[in-house]
PDB file of C-alpha atoms and ligand atoms in Angstrom:
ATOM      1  CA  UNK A 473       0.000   0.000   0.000  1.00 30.00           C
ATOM      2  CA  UNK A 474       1.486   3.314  -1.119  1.00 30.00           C
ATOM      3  CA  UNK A 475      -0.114   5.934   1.040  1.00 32.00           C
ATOM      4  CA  UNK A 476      -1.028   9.276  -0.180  1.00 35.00           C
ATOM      5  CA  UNK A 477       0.976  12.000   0.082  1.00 35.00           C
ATOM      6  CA  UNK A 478      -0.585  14.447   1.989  1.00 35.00           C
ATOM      7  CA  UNK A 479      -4.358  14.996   3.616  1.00 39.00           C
ATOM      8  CA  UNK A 480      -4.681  18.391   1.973  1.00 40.00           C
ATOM      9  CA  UNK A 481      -3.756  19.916  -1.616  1.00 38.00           C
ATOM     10  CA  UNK A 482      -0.224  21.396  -2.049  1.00 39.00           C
ATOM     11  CA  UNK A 483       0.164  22.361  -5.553  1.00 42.00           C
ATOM     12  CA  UNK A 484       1.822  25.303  -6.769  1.00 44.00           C
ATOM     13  CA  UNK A 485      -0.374  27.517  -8.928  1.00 59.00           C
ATOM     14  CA  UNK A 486      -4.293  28.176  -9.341  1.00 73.00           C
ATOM     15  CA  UNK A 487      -5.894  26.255  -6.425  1.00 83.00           C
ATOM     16  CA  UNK A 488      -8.627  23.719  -7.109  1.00 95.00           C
ATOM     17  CA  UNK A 489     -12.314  24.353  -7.722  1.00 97.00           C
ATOM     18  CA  UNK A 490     -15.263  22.457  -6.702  1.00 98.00           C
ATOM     19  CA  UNK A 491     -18.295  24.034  -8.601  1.00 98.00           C
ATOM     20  CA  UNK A 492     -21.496  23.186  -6.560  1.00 98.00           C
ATOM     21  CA  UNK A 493     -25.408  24.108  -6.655  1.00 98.00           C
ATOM     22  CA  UNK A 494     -26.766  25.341  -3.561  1.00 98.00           C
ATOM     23  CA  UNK A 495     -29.940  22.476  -2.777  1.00 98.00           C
ATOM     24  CA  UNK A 496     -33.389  23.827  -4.036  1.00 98.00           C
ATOM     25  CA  UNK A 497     -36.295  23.777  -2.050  1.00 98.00           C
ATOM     26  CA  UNK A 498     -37.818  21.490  -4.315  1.00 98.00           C
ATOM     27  CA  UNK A 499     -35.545  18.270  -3.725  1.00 98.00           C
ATOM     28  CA  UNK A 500     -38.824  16.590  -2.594  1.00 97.00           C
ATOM     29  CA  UNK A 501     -39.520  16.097  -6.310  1.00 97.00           C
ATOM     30  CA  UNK A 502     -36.264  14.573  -7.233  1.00 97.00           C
ATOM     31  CA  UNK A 503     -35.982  11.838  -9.585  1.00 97.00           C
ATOM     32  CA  UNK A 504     -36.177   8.831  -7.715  1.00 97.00           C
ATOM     33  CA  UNK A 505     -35.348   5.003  -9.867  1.00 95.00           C
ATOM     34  CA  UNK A 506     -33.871   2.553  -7.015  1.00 93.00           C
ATOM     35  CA  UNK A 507     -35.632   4.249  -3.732  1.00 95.00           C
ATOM     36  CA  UNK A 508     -39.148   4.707  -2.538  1.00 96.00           C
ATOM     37  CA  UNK A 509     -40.126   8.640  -1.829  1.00 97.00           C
ATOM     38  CA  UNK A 510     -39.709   9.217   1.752  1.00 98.00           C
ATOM     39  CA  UNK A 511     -40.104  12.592   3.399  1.00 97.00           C
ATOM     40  CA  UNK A 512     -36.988  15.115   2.783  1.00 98.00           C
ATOM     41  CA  UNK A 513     -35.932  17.509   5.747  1.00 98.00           C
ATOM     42  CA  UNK A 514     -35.085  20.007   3.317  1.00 98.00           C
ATOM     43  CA  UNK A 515     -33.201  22.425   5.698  1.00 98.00           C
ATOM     44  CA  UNK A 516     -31.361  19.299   7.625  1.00 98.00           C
ATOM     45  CA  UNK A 517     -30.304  18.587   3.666  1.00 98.00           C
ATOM     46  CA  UNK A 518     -29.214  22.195   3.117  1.00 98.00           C
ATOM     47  CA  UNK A 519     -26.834  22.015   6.557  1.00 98.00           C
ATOM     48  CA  UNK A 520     -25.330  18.871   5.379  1.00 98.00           C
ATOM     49  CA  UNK A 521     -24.874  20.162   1.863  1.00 98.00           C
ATOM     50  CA  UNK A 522     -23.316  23.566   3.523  1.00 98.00           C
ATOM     51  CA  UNK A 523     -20.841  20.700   5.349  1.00 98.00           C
ATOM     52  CA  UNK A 524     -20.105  19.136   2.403  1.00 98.00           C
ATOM     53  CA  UNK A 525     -19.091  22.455   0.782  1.00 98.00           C
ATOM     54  CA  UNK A 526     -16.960  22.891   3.681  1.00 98.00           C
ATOM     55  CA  UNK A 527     -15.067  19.672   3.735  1.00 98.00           C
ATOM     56  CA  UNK A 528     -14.228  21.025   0.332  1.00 98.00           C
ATOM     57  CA  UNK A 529     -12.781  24.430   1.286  1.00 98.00           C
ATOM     58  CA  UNK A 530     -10.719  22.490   4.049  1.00 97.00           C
ATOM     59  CA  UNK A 531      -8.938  20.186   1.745  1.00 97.00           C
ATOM     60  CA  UNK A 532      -7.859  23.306   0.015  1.00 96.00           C
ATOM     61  CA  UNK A 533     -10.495  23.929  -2.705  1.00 97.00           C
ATOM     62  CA  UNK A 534     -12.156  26.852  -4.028  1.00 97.00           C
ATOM     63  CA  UNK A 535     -16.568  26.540  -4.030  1.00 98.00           C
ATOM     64  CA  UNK A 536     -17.714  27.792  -6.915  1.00 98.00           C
ATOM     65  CA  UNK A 537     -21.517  27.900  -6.301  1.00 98.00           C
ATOM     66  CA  UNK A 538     -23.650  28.108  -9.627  1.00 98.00           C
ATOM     67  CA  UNK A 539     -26.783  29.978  -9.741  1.00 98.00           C
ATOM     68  CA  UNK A 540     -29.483  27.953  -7.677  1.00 98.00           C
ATOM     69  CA  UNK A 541     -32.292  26.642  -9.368  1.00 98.00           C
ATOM     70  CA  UNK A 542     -35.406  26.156  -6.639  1.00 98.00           C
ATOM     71  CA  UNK A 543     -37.260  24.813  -9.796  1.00 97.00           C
ATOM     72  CA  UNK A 544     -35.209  22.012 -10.489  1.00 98.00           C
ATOM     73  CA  UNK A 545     -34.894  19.598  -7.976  1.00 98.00           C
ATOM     74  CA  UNK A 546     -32.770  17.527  -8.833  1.00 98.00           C
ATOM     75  CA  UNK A 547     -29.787  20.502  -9.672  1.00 98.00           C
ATOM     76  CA  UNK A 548     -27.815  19.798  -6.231  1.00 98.00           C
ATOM     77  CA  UNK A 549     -26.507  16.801  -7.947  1.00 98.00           C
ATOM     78  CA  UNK A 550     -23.437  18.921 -10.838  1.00 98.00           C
ATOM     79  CA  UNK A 551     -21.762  15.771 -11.164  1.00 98.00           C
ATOM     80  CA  UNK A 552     -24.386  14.617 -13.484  1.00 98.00           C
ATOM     81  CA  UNK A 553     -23.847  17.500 -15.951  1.00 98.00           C
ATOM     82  CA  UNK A 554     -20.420  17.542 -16.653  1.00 98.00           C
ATOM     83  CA  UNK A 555     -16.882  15.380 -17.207  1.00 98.00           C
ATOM     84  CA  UNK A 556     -14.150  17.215 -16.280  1.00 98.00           C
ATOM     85  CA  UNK A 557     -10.672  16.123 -17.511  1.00 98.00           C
ATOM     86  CA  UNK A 558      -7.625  17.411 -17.598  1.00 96.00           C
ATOM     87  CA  UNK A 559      -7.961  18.556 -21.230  1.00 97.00           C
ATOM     88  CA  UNK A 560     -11.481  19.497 -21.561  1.00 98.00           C
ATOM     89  CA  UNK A 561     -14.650  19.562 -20.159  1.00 98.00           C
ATOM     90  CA  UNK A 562     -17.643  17.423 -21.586  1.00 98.00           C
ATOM     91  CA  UNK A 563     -21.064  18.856 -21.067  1.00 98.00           C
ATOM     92  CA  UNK A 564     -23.295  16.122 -20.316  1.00 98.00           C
ATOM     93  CA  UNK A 565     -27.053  15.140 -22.085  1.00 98.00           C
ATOM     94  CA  UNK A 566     -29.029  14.192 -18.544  1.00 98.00           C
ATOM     95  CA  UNK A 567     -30.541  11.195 -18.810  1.00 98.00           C
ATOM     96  CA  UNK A 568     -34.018  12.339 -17.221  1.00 98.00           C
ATOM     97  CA  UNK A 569     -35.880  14.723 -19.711  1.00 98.00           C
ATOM     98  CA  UNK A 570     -36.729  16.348 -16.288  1.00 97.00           C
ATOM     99  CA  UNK A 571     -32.691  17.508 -15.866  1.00 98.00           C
ATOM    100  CA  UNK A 572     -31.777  18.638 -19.080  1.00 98.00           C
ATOM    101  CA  UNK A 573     -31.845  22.104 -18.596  1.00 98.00           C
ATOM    102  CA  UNK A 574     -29.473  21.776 -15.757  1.00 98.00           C
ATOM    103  CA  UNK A 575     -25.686  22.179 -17.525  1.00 98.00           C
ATOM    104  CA  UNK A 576     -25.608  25.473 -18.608  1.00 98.00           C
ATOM    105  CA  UNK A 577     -25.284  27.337 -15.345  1.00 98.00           C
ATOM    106  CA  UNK A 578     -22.601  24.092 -14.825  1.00 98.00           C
ATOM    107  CA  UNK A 579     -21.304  24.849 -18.225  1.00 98.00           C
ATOM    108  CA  UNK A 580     -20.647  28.889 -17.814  1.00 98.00           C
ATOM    109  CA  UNK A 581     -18.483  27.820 -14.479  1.00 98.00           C
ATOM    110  CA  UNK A 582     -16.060  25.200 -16.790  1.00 98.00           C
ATOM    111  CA  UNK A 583     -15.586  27.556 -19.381  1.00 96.00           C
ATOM    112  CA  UNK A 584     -13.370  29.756 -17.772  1.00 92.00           C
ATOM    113  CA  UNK A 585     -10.849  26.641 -16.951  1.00 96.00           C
ATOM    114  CA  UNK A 586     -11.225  24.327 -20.260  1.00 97.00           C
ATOM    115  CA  UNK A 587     -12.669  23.746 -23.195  1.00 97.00           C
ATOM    116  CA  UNK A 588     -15.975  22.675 -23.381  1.00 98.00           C
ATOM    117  CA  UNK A 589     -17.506  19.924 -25.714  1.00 98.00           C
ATOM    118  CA  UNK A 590     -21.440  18.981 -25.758  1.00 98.00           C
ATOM    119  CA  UNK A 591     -22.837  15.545 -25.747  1.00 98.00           C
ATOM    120  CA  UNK A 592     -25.394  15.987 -28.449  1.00 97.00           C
ATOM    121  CA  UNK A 593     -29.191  14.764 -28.714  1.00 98.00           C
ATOM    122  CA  UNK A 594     -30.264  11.821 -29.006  1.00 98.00           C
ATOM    123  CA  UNK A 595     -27.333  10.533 -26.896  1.00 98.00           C
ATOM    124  CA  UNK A 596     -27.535  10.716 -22.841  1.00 98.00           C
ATOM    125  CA  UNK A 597     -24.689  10.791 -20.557  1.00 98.00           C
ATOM    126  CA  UNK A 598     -25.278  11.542 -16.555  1.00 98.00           C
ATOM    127  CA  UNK A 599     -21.324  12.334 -15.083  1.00 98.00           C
ATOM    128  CA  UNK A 600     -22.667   9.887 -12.226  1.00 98.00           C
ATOM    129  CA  UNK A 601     -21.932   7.269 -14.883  1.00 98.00           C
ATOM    130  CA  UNK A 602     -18.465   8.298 -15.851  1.00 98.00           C
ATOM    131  CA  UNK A 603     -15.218   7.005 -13.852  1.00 98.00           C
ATOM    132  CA  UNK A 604     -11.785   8.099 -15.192  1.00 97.00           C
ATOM    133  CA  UNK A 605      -8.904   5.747 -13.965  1.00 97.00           C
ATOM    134  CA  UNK A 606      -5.526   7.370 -15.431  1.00 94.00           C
ATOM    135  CA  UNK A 607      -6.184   7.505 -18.986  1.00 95.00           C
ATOM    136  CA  UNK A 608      -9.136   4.592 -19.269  1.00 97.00           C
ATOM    137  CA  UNK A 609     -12.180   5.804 -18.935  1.00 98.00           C
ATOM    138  CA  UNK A 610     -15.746   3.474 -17.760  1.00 98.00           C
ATOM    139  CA  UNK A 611     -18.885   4.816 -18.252  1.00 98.00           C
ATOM    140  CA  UNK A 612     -22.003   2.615 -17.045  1.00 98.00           C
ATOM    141  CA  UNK A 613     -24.767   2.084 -19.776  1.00 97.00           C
ATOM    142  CA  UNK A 614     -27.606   2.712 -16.844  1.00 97.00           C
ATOM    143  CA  UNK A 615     -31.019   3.942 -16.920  1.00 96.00           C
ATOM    144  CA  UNK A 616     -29.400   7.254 -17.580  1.00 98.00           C
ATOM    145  CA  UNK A 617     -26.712   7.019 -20.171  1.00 98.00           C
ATOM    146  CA  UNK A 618     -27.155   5.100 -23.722  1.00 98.00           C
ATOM    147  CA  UNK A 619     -24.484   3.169 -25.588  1.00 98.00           C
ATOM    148  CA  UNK A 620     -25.127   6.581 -27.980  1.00 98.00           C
ATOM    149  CA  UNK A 621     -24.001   8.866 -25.151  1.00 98.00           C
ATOM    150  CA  UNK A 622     -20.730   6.488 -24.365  1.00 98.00           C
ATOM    151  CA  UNK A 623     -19.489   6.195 -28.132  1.00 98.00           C
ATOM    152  CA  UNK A 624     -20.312  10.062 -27.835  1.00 98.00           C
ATOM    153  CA  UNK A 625     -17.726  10.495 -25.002  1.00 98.00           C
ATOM    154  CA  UNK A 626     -15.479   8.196 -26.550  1.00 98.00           C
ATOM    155  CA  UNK A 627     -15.311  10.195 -30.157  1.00 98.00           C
ATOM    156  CA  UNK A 628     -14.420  13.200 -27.775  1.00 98.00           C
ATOM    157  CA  UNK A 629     -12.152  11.758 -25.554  1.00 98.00           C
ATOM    158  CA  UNK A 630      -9.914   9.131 -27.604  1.00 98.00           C
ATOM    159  CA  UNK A 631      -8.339  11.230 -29.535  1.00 98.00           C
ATOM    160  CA  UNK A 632      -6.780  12.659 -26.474  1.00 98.00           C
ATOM    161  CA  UNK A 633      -5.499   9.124 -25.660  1.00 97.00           C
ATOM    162  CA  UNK A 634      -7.971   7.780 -23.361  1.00 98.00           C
ATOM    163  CA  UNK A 635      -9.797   4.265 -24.031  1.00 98.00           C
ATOM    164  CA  UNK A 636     -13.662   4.089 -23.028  1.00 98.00           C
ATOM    165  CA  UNK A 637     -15.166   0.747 -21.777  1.00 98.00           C
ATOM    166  CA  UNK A 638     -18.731   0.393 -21.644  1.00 98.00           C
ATOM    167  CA  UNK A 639     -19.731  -1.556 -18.396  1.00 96.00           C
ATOM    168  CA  UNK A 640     -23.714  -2.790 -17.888  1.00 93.00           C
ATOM    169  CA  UNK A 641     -25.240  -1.376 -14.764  1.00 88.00           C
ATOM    170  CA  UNK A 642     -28.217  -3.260 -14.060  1.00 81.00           C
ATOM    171  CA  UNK A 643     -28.490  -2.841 -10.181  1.00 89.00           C
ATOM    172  CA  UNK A 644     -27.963   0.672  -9.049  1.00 95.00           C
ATOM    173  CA  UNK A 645     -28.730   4.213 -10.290  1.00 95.00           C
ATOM    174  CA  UNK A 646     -24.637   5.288 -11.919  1.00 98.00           C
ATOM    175  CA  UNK A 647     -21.352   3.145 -12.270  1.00 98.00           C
ATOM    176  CA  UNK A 648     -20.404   5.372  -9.605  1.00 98.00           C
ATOM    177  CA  UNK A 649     -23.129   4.558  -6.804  1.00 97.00           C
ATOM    178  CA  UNK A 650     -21.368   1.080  -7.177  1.00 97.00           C
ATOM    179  CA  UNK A 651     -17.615   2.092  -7.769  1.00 98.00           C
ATOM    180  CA  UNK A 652     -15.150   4.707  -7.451  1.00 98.00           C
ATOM    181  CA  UNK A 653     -11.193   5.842  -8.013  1.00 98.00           C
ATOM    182  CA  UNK A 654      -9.224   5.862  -5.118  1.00 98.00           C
ATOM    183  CA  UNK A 655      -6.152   6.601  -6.767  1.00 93.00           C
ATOM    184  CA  UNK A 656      -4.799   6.468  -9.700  1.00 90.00           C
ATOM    185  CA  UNK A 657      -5.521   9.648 -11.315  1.00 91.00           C
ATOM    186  CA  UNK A 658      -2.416  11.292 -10.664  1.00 87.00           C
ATOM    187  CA  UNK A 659       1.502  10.670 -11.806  1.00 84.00           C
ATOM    188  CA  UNK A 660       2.951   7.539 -10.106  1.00 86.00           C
ATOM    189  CA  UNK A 661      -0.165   6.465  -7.896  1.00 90.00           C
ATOM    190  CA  UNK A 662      -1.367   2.809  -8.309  1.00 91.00           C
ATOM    191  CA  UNK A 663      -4.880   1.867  -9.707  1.00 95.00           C
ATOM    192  CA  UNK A 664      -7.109   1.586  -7.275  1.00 97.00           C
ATOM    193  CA  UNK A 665     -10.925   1.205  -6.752  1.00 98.00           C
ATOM    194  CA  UNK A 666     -13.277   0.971  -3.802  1.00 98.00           C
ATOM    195  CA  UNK A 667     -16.692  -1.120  -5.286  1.00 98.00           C
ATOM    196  CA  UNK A 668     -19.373  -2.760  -4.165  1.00 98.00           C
ATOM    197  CA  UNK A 669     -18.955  -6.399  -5.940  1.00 97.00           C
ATOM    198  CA  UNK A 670     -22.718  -7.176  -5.766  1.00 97.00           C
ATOM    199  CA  UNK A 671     -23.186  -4.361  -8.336  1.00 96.00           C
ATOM    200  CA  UNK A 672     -20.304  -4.401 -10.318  1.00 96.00           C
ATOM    201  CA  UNK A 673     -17.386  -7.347 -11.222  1.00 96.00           C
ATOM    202  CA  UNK A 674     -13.981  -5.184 -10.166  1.00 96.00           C
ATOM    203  CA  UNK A 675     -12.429  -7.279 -12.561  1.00 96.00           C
ATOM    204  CA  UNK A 676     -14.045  -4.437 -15.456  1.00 96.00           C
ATOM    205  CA  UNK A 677     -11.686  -1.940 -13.773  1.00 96.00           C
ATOM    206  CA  UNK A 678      -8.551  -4.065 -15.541  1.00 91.00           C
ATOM    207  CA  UNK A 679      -4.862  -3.844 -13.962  1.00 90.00           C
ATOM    208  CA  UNK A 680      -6.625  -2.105 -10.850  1.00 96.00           C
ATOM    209  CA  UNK A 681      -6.737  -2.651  -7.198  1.00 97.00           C
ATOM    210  CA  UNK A 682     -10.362  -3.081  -5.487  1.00 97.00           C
ATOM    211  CA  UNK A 683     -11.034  -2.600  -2.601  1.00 98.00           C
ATOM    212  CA  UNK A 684     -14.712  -3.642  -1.448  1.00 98.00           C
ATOM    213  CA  UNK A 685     -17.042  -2.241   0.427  1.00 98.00           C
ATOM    214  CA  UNK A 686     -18.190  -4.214   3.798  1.00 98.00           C
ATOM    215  CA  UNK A 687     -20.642  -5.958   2.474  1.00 98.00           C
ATOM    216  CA  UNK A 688     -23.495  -4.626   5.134  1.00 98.00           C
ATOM    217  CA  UNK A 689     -22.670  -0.994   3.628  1.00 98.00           C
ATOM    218  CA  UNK A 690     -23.811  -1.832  -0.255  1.00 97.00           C
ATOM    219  CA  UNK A 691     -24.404   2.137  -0.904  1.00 97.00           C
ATOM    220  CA  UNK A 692     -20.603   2.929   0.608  1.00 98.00           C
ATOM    221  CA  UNK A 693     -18.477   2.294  -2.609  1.00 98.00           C
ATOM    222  CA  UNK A 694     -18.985   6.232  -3.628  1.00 98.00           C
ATOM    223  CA  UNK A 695     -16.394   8.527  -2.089  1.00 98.00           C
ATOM    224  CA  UNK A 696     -15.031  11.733  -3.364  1.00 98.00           C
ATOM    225  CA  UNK A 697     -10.895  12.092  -3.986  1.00 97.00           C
ATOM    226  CA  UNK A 698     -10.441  15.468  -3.137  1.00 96.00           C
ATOM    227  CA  UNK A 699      -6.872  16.519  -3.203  1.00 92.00           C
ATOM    228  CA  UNK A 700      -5.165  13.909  -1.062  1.00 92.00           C
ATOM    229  CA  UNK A 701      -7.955  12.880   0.765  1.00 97.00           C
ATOM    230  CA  UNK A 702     -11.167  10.586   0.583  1.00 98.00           C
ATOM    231  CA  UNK A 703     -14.536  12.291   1.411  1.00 98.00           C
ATOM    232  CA  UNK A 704     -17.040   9.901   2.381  1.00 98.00           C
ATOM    233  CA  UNK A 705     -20.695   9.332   3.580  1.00 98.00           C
ATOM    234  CA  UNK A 706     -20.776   9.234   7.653  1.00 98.00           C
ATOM    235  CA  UNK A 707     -23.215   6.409   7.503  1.00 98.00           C
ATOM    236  CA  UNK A 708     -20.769   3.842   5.921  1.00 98.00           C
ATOM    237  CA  UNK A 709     -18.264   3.443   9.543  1.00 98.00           C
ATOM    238  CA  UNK A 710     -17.217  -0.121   8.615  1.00 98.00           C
ATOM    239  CA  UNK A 711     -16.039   0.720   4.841  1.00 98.00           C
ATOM    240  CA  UNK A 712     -14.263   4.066   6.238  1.00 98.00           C
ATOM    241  CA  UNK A 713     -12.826   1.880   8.777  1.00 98.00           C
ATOM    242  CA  UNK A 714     -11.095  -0.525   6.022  1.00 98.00           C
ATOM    243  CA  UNK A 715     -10.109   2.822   4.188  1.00 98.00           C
ATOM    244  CA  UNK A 716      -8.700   4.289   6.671  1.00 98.00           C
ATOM    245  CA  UNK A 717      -6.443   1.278   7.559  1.00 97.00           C
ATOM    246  CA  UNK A 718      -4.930   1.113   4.395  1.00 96.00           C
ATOM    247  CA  UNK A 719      -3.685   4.730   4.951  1.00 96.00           C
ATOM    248  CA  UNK A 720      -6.309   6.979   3.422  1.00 97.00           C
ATOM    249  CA  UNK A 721      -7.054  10.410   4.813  1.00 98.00           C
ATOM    250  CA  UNK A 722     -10.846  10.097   5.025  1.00 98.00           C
ATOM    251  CA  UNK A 723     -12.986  12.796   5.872  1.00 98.00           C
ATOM    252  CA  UNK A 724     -16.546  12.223   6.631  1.00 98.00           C
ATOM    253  CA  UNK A 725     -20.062  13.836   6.351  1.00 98.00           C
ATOM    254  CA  UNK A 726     -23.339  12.951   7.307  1.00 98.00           C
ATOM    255  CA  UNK A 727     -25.443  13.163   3.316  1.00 98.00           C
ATOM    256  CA  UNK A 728     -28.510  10.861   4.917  1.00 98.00           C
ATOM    257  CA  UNK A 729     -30.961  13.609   3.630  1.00 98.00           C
ATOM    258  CA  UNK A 730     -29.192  13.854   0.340  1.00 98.00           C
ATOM    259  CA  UNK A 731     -29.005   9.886   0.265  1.00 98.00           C
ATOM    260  CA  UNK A 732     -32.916   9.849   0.473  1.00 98.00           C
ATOM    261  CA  UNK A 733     -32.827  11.571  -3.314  1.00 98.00           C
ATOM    262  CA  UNK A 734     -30.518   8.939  -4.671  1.00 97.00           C
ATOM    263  CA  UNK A 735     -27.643  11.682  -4.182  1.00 97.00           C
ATOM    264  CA  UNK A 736     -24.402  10.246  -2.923  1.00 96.00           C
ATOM    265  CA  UNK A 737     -20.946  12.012  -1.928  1.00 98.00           C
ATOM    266  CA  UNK A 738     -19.812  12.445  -5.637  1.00 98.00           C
ATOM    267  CA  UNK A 739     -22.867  14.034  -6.944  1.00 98.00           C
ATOM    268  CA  UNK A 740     -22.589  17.129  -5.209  1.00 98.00           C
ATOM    269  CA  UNK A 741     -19.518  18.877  -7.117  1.00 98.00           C
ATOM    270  CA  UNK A 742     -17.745  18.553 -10.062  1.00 98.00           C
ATOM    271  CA  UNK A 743     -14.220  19.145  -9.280  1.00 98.00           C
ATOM    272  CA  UNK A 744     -12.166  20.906 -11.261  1.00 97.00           C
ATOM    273  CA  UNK A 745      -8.234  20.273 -10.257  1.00 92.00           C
ATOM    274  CA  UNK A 746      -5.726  23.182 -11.611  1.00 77.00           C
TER     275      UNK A 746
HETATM  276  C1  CIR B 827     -31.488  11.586  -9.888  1.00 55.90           C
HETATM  277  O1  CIR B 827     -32.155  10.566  -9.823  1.00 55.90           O
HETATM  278  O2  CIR B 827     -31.080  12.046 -10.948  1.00 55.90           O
HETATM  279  C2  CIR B 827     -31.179  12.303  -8.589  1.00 55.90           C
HETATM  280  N1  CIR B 827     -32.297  12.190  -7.707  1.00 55.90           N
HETATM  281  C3  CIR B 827     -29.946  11.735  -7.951  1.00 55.90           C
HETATM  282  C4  CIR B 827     -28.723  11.935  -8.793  1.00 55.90           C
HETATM  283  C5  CIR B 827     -27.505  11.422  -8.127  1.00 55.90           C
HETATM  284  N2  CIR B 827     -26.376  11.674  -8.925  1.00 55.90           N
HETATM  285  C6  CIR B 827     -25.327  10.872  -8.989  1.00 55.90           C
HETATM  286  O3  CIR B 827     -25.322   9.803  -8.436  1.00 55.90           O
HETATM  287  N3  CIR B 827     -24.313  11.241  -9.752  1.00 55.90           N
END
């Protein structure tokens, strides 16, 4: 186990962005596909996002909040609308009709730090799908994103040297409510994942590391690499417990309120490293 470096950013240069959407009143009426609707505490939601925005700032980014959108309830969750890369920044096609008219606001933000290309009609892509391991790239053909919207991201993104696999995603709402990158994105680190293996096979995520989630935590495979650190969902102790013994800096927040709208720790930012 190489452990990271450090538990907070330490570049030279621009710091980081996270570009986030302050919660709308009207997360009641999210989309929901895996959960029943339960009562939201919409305040208790806005708190924990307002924690979530700070976990940010103190692992050394910069919040970017786009404009909120109280009729859209669904706009919380950025990471659906864009793919942000070192090179460029793909503009998603939302899955649900209902969230299409979420990426500009998103959109405006990236411009100023890369350039942006569109995912076009009739394709669909939600970011929630999308997991970038060094320079291979998964996206999860889900109730969201179409074989159309993957070959979309793939005629954007191979030509900068990145390889796309398509991976089924039968049993949960993204790729990435099943499995994320714990390192790997960065110079020298090793390929590794954190997954839950009831959803997903880790052996899609080729020449990488999984690690799995404790198996009474199915929803704790999504955590955030922020800088050096892992940001993860409070109510998954036993998973952050194996995490942190292999040497990871994880940080925690309590999203249950989020987590009742299908939103998880990734959804809520799109980061946008310098
Ligand atoms: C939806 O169903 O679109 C929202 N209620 C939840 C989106 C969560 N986003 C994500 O996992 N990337």
């Amino acid at each position: 186990m190489v452990p990271l470096r450090s538990p907070v950013w330490r570049g030279s240069g621009a710091p980081p962005i996270a570009i986030t959407r302050p919660l709308p009143s009207s997360l009641g009426r999210c989309q929901l596909t895996h959960l029943d609707r339960v009562a939201i505490d919409v305040g208790l939601a806005a708190v924990q996002h307002a924690l979530y925005e700070q976990q940010l700032r103190e692992l050394g980014y910069t919040v970017c909040q786009a404009p909120a959108a109280d009729d859209l309830p669904d706009s919380v969750f950025v990471e659906d609308v864009a793919v942000v890369l070192p090179e460029v920044a793909i503009v998603t096609r939302p899955g649900a009709a209902l969230r299409r008219s979420e990426p500009p606001p998103v959109a405006a933000l990236l411009a100023g730090h890369r350039p942006l290309v569109s995912i076009a009609a009739p394709a669909t892509l939600d970011g929630g799908d999308v997991l970038r391991l060094g320079r291979s790239i998964y996206v999860g053909l889900s109730t969201r994103t179409t074989l159309g919207g993957a070959r979309a991201l793939a005629r954007i993104v191979e030509p900068l040297g990145y390889t796309v696999t398509s991976v089924p995603m039968p049993a949960c709402l993204h790729l990435k409510s099943a499995a994320t990158a714990l390192s790997g994105n960065q110079a020298g680190e090793p390929r590794r994942i954190l997954c839950n293996p009831e959803w997903i096979d880790p052996r899609v995520f080729a020449r990488a590391e999984a690690l799995l989630v404790d198996p009474l935590e199915p929803s704790a495979g999504n955590v955030l690499r922020a800088g050096a650190s892992l940001l993860c969902a409070a109510a998954y102790p036993r998973t952050n417990e194996r995490l942190a013994a292999r040497g990871y800096d994880v940080r925690t927040v309590d999203v249950s309120e989020l987590a009742k709208a299908e939103g998880a720790i990734t959804c809520c930012s799109v980061l946008v490293d310098a």
